[in-house]
XYZ file of C-alpha atoms in Angstrom:
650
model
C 12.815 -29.295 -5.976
C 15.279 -27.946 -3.692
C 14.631 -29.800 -0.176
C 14.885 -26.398 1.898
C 11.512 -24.659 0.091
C 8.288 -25.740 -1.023
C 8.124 -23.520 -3.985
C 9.913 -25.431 -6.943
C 7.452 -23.491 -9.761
C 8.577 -20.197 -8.080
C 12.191 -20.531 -8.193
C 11.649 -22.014 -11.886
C 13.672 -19.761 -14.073
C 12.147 -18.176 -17.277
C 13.216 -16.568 -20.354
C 11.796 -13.371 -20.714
C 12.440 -12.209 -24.351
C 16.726 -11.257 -23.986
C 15.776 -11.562 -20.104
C 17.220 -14.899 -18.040
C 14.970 -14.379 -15.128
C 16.250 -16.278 -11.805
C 12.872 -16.968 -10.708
C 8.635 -15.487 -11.252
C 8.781 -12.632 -8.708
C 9.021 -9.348 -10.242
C 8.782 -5.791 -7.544
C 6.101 -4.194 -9.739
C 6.309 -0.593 -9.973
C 5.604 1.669 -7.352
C 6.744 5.481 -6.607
C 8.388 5.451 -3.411
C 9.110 9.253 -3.980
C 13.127 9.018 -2.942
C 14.163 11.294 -5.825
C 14.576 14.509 -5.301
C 11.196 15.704 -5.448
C 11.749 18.932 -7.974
C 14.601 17.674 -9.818
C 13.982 13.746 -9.886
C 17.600 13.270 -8.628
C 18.993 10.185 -7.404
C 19.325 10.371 -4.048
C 21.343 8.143 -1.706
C 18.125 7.016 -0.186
C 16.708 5.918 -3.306
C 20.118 3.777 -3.929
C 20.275 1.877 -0.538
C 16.027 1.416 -1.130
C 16.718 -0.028 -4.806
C 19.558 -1.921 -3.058
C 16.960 -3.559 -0.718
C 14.425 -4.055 -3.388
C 17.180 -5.976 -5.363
C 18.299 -7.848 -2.116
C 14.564 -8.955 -1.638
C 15.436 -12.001 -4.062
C 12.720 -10.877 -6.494
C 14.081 -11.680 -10.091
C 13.379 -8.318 -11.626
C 13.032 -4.858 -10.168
C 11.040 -2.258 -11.882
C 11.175 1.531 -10.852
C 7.618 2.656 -10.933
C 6.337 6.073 -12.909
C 9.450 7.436 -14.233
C 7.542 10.539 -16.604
C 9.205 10.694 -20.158
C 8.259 14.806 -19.744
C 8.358 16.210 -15.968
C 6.415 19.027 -17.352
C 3.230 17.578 -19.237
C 3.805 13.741 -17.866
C 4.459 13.903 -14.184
C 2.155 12.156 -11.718
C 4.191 11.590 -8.528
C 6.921 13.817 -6.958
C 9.694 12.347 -6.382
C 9.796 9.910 -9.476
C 13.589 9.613 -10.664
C 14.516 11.686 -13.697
C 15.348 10.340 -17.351
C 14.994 13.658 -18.886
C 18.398 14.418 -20.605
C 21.578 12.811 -21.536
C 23.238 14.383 -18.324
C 20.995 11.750 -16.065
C 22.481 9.160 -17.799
C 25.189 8.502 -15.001
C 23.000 8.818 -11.932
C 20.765 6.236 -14.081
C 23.603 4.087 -13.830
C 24.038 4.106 -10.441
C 20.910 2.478 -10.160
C 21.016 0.026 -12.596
C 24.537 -1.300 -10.990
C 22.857 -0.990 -7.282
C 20.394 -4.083 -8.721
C 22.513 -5.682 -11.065
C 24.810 -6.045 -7.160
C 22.192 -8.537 -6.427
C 21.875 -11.195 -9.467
C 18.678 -9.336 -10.425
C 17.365 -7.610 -13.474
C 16.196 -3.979 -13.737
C 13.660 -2.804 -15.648
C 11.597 0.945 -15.382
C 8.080 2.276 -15.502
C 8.270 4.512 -18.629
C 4.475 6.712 -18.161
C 2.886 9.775 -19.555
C 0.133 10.646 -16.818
C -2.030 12.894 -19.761
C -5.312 14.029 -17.599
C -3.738 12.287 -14.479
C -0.263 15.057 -14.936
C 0.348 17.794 -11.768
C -0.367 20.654 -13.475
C 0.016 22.725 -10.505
C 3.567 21.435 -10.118
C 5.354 23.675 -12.989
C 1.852 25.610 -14.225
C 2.513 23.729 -17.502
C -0.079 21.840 -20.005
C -0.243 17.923 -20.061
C -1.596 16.131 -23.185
C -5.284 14.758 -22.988
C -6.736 12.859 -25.881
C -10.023 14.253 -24.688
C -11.370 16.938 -23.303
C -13.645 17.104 -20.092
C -15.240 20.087 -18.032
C -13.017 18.919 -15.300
C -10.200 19.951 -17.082
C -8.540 23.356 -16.652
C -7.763 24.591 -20.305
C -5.260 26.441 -18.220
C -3.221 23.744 -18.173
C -4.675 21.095 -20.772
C -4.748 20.880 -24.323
C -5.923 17.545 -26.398
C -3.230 16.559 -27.647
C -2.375 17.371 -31.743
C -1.255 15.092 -34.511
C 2.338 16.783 -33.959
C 1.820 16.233 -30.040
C 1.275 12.640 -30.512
C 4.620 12.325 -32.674
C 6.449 14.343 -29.936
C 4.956 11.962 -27.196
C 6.327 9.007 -29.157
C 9.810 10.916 -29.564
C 10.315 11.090 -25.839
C 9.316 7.644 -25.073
C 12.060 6.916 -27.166
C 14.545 9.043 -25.701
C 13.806 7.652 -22.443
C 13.943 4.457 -23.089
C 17.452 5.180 -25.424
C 18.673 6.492 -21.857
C 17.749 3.620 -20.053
C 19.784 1.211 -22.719
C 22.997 3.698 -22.364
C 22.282 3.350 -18.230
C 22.767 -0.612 -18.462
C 18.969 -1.094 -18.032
C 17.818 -4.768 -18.994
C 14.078 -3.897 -19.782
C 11.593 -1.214 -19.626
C 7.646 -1.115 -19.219
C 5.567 0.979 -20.692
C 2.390 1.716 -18.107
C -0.856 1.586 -20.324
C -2.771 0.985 -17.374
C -4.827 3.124 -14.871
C -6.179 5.583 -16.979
C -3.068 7.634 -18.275
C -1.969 8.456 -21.548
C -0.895 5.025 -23.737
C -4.350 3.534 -21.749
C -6.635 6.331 -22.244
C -5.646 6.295 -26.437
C -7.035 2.305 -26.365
C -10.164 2.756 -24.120
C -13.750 3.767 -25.681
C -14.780 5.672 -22.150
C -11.614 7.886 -22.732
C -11.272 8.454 -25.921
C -13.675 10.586 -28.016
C -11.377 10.789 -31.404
C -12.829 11.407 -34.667
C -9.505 10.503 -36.471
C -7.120 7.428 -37.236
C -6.768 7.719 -33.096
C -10.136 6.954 -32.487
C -13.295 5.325 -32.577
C -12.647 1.749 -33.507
C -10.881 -1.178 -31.889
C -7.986 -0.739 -34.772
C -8.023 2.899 -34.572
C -7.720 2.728 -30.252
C -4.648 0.410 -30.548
C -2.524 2.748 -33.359
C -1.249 5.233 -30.606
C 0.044 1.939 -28.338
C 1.216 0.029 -31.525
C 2.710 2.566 -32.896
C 4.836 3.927 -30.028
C 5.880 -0.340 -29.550
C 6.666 -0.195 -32.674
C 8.893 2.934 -32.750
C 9.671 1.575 -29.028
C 11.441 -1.775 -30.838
C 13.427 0.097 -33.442
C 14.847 2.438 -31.270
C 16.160 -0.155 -28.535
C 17.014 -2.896 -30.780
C 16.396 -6.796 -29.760
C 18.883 -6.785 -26.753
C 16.868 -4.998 -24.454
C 13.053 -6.540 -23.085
C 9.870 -4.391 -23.067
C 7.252 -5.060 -20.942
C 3.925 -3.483 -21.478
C 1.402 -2.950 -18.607
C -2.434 -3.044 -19.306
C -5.888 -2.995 -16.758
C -7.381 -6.340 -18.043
C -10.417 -4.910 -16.257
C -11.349 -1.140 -15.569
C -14.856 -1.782 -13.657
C -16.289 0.749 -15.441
C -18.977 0.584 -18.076
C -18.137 0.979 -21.644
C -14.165 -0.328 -20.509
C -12.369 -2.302 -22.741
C -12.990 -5.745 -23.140
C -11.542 -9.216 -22.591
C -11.516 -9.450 -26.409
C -10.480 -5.926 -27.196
C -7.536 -6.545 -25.028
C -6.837 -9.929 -26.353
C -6.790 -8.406 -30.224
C -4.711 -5.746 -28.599
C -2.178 -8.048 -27.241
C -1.795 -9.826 -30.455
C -0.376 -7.253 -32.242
C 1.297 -5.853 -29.257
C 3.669 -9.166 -28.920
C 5.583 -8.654 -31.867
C 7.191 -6.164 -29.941
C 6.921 -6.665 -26.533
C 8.468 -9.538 -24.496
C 5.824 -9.823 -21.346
C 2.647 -8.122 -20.282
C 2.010 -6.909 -17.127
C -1.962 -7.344 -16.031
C -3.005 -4.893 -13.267
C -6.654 -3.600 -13.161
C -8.493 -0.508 -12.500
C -8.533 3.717 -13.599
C -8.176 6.871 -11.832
C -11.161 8.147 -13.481
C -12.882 8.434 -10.141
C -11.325 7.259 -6.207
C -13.694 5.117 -6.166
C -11.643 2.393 -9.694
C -8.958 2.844 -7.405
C -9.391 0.647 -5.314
C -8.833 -2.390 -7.860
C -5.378 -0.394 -8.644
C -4.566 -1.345 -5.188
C -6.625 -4.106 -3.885
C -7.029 -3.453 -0.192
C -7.669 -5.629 2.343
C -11.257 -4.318 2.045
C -10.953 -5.862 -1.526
C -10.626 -8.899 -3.528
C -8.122 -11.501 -2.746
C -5.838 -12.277 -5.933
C -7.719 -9.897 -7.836
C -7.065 -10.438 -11.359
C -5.904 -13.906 -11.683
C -8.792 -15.844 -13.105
C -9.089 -13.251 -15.719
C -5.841 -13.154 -16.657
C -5.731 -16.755 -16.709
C -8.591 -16.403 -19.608
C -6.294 -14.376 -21.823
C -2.884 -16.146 -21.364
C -3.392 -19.310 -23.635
C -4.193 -16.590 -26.709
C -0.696 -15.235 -26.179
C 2.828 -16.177 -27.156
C 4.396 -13.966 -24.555
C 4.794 -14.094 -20.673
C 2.306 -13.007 -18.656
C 2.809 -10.909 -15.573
C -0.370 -10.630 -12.819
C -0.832 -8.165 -10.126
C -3.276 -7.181 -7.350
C -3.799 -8.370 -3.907
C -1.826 -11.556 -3.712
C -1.613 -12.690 -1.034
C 1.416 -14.067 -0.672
C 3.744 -16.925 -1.202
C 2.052 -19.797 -1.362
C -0.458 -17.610 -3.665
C 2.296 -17.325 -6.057
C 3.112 -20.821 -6.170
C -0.391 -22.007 -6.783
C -0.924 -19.193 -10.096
C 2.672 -20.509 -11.452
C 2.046 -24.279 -11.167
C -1.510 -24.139 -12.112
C -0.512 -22.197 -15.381
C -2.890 -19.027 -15.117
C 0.223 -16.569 -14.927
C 3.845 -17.386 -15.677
C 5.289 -14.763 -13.540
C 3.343 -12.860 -10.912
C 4.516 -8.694 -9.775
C 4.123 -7.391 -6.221
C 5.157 -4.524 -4.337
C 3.540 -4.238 -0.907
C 4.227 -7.602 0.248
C 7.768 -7.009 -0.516
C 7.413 -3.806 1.200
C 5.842 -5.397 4.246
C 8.951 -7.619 4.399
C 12.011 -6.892 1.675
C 13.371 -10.329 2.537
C 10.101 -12.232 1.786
C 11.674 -14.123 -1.070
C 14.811 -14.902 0.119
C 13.174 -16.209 3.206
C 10.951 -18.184 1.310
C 13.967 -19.905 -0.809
C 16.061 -20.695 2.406
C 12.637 -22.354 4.009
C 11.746 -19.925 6.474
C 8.469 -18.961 4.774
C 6.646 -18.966 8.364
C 8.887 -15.917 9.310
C 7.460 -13.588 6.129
C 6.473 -10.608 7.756
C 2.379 -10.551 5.841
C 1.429 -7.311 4.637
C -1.670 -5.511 5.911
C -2.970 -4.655 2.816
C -3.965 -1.217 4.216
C -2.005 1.122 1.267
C -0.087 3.214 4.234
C 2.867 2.594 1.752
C 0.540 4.012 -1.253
C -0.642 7.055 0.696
C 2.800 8.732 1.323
C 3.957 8.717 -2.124
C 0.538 10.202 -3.330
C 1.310 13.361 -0.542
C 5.022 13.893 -2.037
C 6.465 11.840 1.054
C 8.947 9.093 0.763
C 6.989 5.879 1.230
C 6.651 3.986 4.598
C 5.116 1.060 5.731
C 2.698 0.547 8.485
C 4.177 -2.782 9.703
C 7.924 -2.435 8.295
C 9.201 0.808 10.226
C 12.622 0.061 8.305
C 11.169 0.422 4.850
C 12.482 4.154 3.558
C 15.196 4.551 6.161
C 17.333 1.846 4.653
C 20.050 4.647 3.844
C 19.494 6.105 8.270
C 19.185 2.511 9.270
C 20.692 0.097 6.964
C 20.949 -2.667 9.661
C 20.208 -3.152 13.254
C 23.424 -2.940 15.199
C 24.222 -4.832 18.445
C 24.584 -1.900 21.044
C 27.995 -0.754 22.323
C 27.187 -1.887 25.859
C 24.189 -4.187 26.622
C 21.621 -2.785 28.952
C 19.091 -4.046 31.362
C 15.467 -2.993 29.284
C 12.095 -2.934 30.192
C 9.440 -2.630 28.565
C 5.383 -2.101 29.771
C 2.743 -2.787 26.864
C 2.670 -5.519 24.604
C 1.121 -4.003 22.010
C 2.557 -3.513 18.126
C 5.203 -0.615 19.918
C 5.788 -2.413 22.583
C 6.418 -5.745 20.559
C 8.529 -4.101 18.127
C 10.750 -2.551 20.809
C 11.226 -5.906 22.414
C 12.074 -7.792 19.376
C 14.818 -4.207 18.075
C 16.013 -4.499 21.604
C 17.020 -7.820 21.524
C 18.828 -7.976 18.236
C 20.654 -5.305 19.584
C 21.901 -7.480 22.385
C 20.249 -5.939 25.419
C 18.773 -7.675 28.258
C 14.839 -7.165 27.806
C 11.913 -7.636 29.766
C 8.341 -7.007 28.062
C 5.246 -6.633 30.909
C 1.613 -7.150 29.934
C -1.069 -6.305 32.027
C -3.617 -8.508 30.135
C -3.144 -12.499 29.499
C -2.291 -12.177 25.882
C 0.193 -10.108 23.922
C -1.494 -7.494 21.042
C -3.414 -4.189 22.943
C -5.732 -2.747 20.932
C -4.348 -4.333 17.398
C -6.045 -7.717 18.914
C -9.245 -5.720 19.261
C -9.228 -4.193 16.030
C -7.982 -7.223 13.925
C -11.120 -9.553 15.147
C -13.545 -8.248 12.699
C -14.025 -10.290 9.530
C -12.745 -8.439 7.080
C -9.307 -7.674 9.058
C -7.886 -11.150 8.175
C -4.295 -9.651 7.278
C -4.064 -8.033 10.520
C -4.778 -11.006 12.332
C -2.229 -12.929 10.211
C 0.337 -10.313 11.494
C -0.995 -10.077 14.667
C 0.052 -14.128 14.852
C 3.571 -12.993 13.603
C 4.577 -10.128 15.683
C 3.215 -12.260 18.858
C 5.537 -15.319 16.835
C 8.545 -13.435 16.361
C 8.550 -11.279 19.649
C 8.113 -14.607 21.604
C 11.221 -16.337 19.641
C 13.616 -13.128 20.386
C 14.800 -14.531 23.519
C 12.892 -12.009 25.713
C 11.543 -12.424 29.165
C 7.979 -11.856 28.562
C 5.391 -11.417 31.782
C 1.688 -11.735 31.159
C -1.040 -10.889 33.568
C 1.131 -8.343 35.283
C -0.130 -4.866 36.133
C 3.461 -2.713 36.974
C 3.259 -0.325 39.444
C 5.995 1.644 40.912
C 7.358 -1.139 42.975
C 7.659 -3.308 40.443
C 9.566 -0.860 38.450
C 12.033 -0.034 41.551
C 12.515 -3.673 41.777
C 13.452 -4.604 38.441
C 15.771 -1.386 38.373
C 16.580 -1.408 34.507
C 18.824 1.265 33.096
C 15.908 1.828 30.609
C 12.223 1.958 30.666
C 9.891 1.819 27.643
C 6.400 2.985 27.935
C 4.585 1.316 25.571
C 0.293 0.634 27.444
C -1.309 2.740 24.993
C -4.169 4.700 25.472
C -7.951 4.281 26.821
C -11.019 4.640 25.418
C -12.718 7.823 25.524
C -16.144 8.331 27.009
C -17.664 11.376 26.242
C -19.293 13.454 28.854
C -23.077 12.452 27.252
C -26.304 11.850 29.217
C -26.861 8.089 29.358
C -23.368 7.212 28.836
C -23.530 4.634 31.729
C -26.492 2.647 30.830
C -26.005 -0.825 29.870
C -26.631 -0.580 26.144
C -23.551 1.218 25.660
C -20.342 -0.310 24.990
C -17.107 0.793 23.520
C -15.863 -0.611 19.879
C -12.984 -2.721 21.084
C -15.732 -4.364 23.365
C -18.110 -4.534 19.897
C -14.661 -5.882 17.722
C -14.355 -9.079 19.877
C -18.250 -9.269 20.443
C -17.244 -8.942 24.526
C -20.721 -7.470 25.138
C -23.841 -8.755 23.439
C -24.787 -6.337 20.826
C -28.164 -5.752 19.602
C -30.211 -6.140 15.930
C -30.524 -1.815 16.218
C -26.716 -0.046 16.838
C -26.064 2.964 17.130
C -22.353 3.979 16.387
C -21.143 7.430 18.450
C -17.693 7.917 15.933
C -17.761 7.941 12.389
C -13.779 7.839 11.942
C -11.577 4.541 10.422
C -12.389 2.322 13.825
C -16.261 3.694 14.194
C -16.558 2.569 10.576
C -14.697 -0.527 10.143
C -16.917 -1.680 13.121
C -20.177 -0.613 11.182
C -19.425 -2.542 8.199
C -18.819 -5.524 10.180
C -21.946 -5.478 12.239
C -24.013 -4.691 8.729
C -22.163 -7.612 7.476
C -23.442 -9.632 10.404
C -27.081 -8.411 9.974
C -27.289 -5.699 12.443
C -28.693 -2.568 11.399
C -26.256 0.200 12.012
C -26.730 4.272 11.917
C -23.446 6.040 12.468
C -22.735 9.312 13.922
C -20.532 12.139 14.293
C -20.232 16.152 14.986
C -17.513 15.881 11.929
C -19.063 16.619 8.101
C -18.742 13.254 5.602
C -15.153 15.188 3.963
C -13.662 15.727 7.277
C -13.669 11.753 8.052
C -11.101 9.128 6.926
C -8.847 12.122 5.629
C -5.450 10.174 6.830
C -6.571 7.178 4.446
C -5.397 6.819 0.940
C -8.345 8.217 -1.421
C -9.349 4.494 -2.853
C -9.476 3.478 0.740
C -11.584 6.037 1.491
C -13.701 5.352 -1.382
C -14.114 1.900 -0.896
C -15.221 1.877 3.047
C -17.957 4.535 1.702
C -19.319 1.937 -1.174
C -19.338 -0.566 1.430
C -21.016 1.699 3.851
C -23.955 2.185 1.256
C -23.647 -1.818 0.651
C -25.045 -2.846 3.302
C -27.425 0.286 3.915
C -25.538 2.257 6.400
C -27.382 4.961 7.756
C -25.226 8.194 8.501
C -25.892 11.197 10.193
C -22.493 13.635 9.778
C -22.125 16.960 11.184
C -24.770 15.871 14.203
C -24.263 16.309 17.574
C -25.626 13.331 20.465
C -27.439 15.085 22.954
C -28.658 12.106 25.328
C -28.627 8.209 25.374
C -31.823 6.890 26.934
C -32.363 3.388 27.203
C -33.590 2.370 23.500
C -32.132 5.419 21.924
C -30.444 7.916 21.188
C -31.207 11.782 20.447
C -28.974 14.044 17.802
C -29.231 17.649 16.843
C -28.454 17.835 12.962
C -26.163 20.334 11.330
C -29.923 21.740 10.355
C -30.588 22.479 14.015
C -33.463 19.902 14.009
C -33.546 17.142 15.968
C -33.957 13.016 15.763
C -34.538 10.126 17.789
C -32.455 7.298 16.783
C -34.127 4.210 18.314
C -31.283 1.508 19.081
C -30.592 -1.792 20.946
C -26.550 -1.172 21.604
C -24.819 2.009 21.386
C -21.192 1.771 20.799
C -18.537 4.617 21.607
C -15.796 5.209 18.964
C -15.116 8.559 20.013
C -10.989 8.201 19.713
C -8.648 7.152 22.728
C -6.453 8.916 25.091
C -3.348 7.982 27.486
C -3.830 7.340 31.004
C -1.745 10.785 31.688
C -1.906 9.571 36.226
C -0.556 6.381 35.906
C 1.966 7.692 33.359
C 3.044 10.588 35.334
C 3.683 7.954 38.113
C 5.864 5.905 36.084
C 8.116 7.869 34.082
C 9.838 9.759 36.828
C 10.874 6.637 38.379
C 13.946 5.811 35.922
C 16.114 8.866 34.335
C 16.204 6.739 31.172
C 12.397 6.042 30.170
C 10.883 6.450 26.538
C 6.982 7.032 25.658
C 5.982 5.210 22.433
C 2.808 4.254 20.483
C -0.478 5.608 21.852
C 0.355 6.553 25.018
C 3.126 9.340 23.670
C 0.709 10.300 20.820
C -2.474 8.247 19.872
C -2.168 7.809 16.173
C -1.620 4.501 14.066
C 0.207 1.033 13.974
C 2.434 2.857 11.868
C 3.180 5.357 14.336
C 3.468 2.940 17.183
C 5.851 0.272 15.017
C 8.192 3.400 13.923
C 8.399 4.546 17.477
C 9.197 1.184 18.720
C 11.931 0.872 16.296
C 13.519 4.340 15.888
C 13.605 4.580 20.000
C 15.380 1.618 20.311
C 18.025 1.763 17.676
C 19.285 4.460 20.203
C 19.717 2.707 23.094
């Protein structure tokens, strides 16, 4: 073991089929939607992103959802094109931006069938099924001929990838789409060789490997992704997918286990464990079906991290292990963990911010990595041409992140906090139980901002003087907003108390709660009391489907099952007339009325800035800056992006 890391089964090598892999991290596949969106173009933000992806220090890079048809197989825009023998070259280009790095590239090869944007080009996608849900407008189950076409272009694609200098490919049978929906007994309703038994489900998947292994030869690896568990009744099996597998390794060279279906929102969530979800989602099950293989096994789903990885390698239940957000949340995570600075990983959030641009057509972001998709605007942080004398009021995630972009750039920076402890609201909101990743980078960003050298003043509440005093050439805003108290009768008895005050259990809170604010905080809160043994109604003048719309739809999903876990009560589309001292009176969307008896009544009604003290601040310097919530309320994605795109222009 190298004496700078405590990772020696990590940074083990492996043979993957042709593949010398440097070490067990692969960047599984994600869309990060940097193509051109119509065309599936390389663009030169979707080089310098697969440069940092290669730069990471993962052994393998795989571009995820690349459609072998962008009329019928699309699922993403943006996905990168391997359509023709004309995007051969651009393919190139990204093969050689990895290959730059010691690393091995491999691509996503999918067919989305039922899962395909038919409103994209008005065109059909294949189904092996047919459903009411389905427009026959655009879908058509696919033919005996269709299935030999399907086959064709996986073939052609994965021809093109050889010619591009590729060093693997994966096919996705996971998640519902095509190649998965041929093997499962939910999706396929065949009456031929295609269907109804276990050998009849695996001929489509065999049969394209097969044809797959031909056409590229031995030279070149194929990696074939599978859900080892759809949570669904009537899913395939441990067994089924263990016979499947079988066959499957004569010509395939690793499997890739992920888990979960887009058959409903709801399966999605164990696509993309959350930090609602599971921790290391799929390992023990995967662990179960290695030892009947000959192959590599790949695992993915809410690992948590480093010393996660390390513990699945050594203890033999995966032999390599696939991540994408926590290489998202930090692109150097594995280069910082070989060099032995594992304590300075950025840890993802686990909140699928990243996931939820993609899915809208939108280049992919991160809520805690404001650099990730600008790595062609802002490749590095630059030291300033001249150094300037910055401060900085809030100590919040914008505030922090300005400090910490400041100071790389070489400026002289001064971060004020009016409270004892660094944080704002994200300390608030990151005390609940289930927020365990936020407090992790809570711990961080307090870490990393107190190690930049700064001059950092707690306790302080700036006021005009202050600011005159300290004279700098620039001021950042950064205090963030207040809660809002609606103009309700009763709002000023004791009982009521706001949700940062209920997140950090400030104020005693009663067995009976009533929650005024049915949005991501109002919830959150909810499930946390329920999951303490309160008994929680929540409330709000917005319908159910007007709520949690800025989520990604599995996140959405899953705070609603948890909601009806632990007996929720909701009351949407009601309005609170009065708060009395043991409860609280609504007008439904009906027009009738209820009494809601309570013991606490907590206010989650949404924040806003404190627009006097910032209009007596910001005239004082001709250089000053608004970011986070008090320039717009929004999200820690918001507030980290403004704290790093203001700064990189100072």
């Amino acid at each position: 073991m190298a004496a700078f890391h405590n990772y020696p089964h990590v940074f083990t090598p492996i043979q993957v089929g042709p593949l010398k892999l440097k070490n067990r991290i692969q960047f599984a596949p994600m869309v990060t939607a940097h193509a051109h969106p119509e065309t599936g173009d390389v663009t030169e933000s979707l080089l310098a992103l697969v440069r940092a992806q290669a730069r990471s220090g993962a052994a393998l890079v795989t571009i995820g959802s690349t459609p072998v048809d962008y009329v019928r197989a699309r699922d993403f825009y943006g996905g990168i094109a391997n359509l023709k023998e004309s995007d051969v070259p651009q393919l190139m280009q990204v093969a050689e931006a990895v290959h730059q790095y010691n690393c091995k590239i491999s691509c996503e090869l999918c067919h989305a069938g039922r899962y395909a944007y038919p409103g994209a080009l008005k065109a059909k996608a294949y189904v092996p099924w047919m459903s009411p849900d389905l427009d026959p407008e655009h879908f058509e189950e696919i033919s005996q001929e269709g299935i030999e076409e399907v086959i064709d272009e996986f073939c052609a694609s994965a021809k093109r990838l050889q010619q591009a200098g590729f060093d693997m490919l994966m096919i996705h049978g996971a998640h519902g789409n095509l190649v998965s929906a041929f093997f499962s007994p939910i999706a396929n309703q065949r009456t031929d060789e295609y269907g109804g038994s276990l050998e009849n489900r695996m001929r489509f998947s065999l049969t394209l490997l097969k044809r797959l292994r031909e056409t590229i030869g031995p030279g070149m690896g194929i990696d074939f992704r599978i859900s080892c568990n759809e949570y669904i009744e009537g899913c395939p099996t441990v067994d089924d997918i263990i016979a499947f597998l079988q066959k499957a390794q004569e010509y395939i060279d690793i499997v890739n286990f992920s888990a979960g279906a887009v058959y409903n929102h709801d399966l999605g969530r164990y696509i993309s464990p959350s930090y609602l979800g599971a921790r290391n989602q799929n390992v023990e099950r995967v662990a179960a079906i290695r030892p009947h293989l000959n192959i590599p096994v790949s695992v993915v789903g809410g690992i948590t991290g480093i010393e996660a990885i390390e513990s699945i390698i050594r203890e033999g239940k995966a032999d390599m292990v696939a991540m994408a957000r926590n290489l998202l949340a930090d692109m150097e995570l594995v280069t910082k963990a070989y060099r032995g600075h594992a304590e300075d990983i950025r840890p993802c959030l686990h909140c699928n911010a990243c996931a939820f641009f993609p899915f809208r057509g939108a280049q992919v972001r991160c809520a805690i990595n404001p650099y990730l998709g600008r790595e062609f605007t802002i490749p590095k942080v630059e030291k300033a041409d001249s150094k300037k004398k910055v401060m900085i009021i809030g100590g919040g995630p914008a505030g922090m992140t300005a400090a910490q972009t400041a100071a790389k750039r070489g400026h002289d920076v001064a971060l004020f906090e009016a409270s004892e402890k660094l944080g704002g609201r994200l300390y608030e909101a990151s005390a609940m139980k289930l927020k365990d990743y936020h407090r992790s980078y809570l711990d961080w960003t307090i870490r990393q901002t107190e190690r930049s050298g700064i001059r950092i003043a707690l306790g302080v509440k700036v006021t005009p003087e202050l600011v005159l005093q300290e004279a700098p050439d620039v001021l950042i805003l950064a205090v963030g907003a207040e809660h809002i108290v609606p103009p309700i009768q009763g709002v000023e008895l004791p009982l009521v108390i706001t949700v940062s005050e209920a997140d950090i259990r400030q104020k005693n809170i009663g067995k009976r709660v009533v929650m005024i604010g049915g949005g991501l905080s109002g919830t959150e809160c909810a499930i946390d009391l329920a999951m303490a043994g309160h008994e929680v109604i929540v409330v709000d003048k917005l319908l159910e489907e007007q709520l949690l719309t800025d989520l990604f739809p599995s996140m959405t999903a899953h705070l609603r099952s948890l909601m009806k876990e632990h007996h929720i009560q909701v009351c949407y589309g009601a309005a609170v007339n009065a708060i009395t001292g043991d409860s609280v009176r609504i007008t439904l969307c009906d027009g009738s009325s209820r009494e809601l008896a309570c013991d606490t009544v907590i206010l989650s009604v949404g924040l806003q800035p404190d627009e006097k003290w910032l209009a007596m601040i910001s005239d004082l310097i001709p250089e000053t800056y608004l970011i986070g919530d008090c320039r717009q309320v929004r999200n820690i994605l918001a507030a980290n992006a403004d704290g790093l795109l203001t700064v990189v222009e100072i």
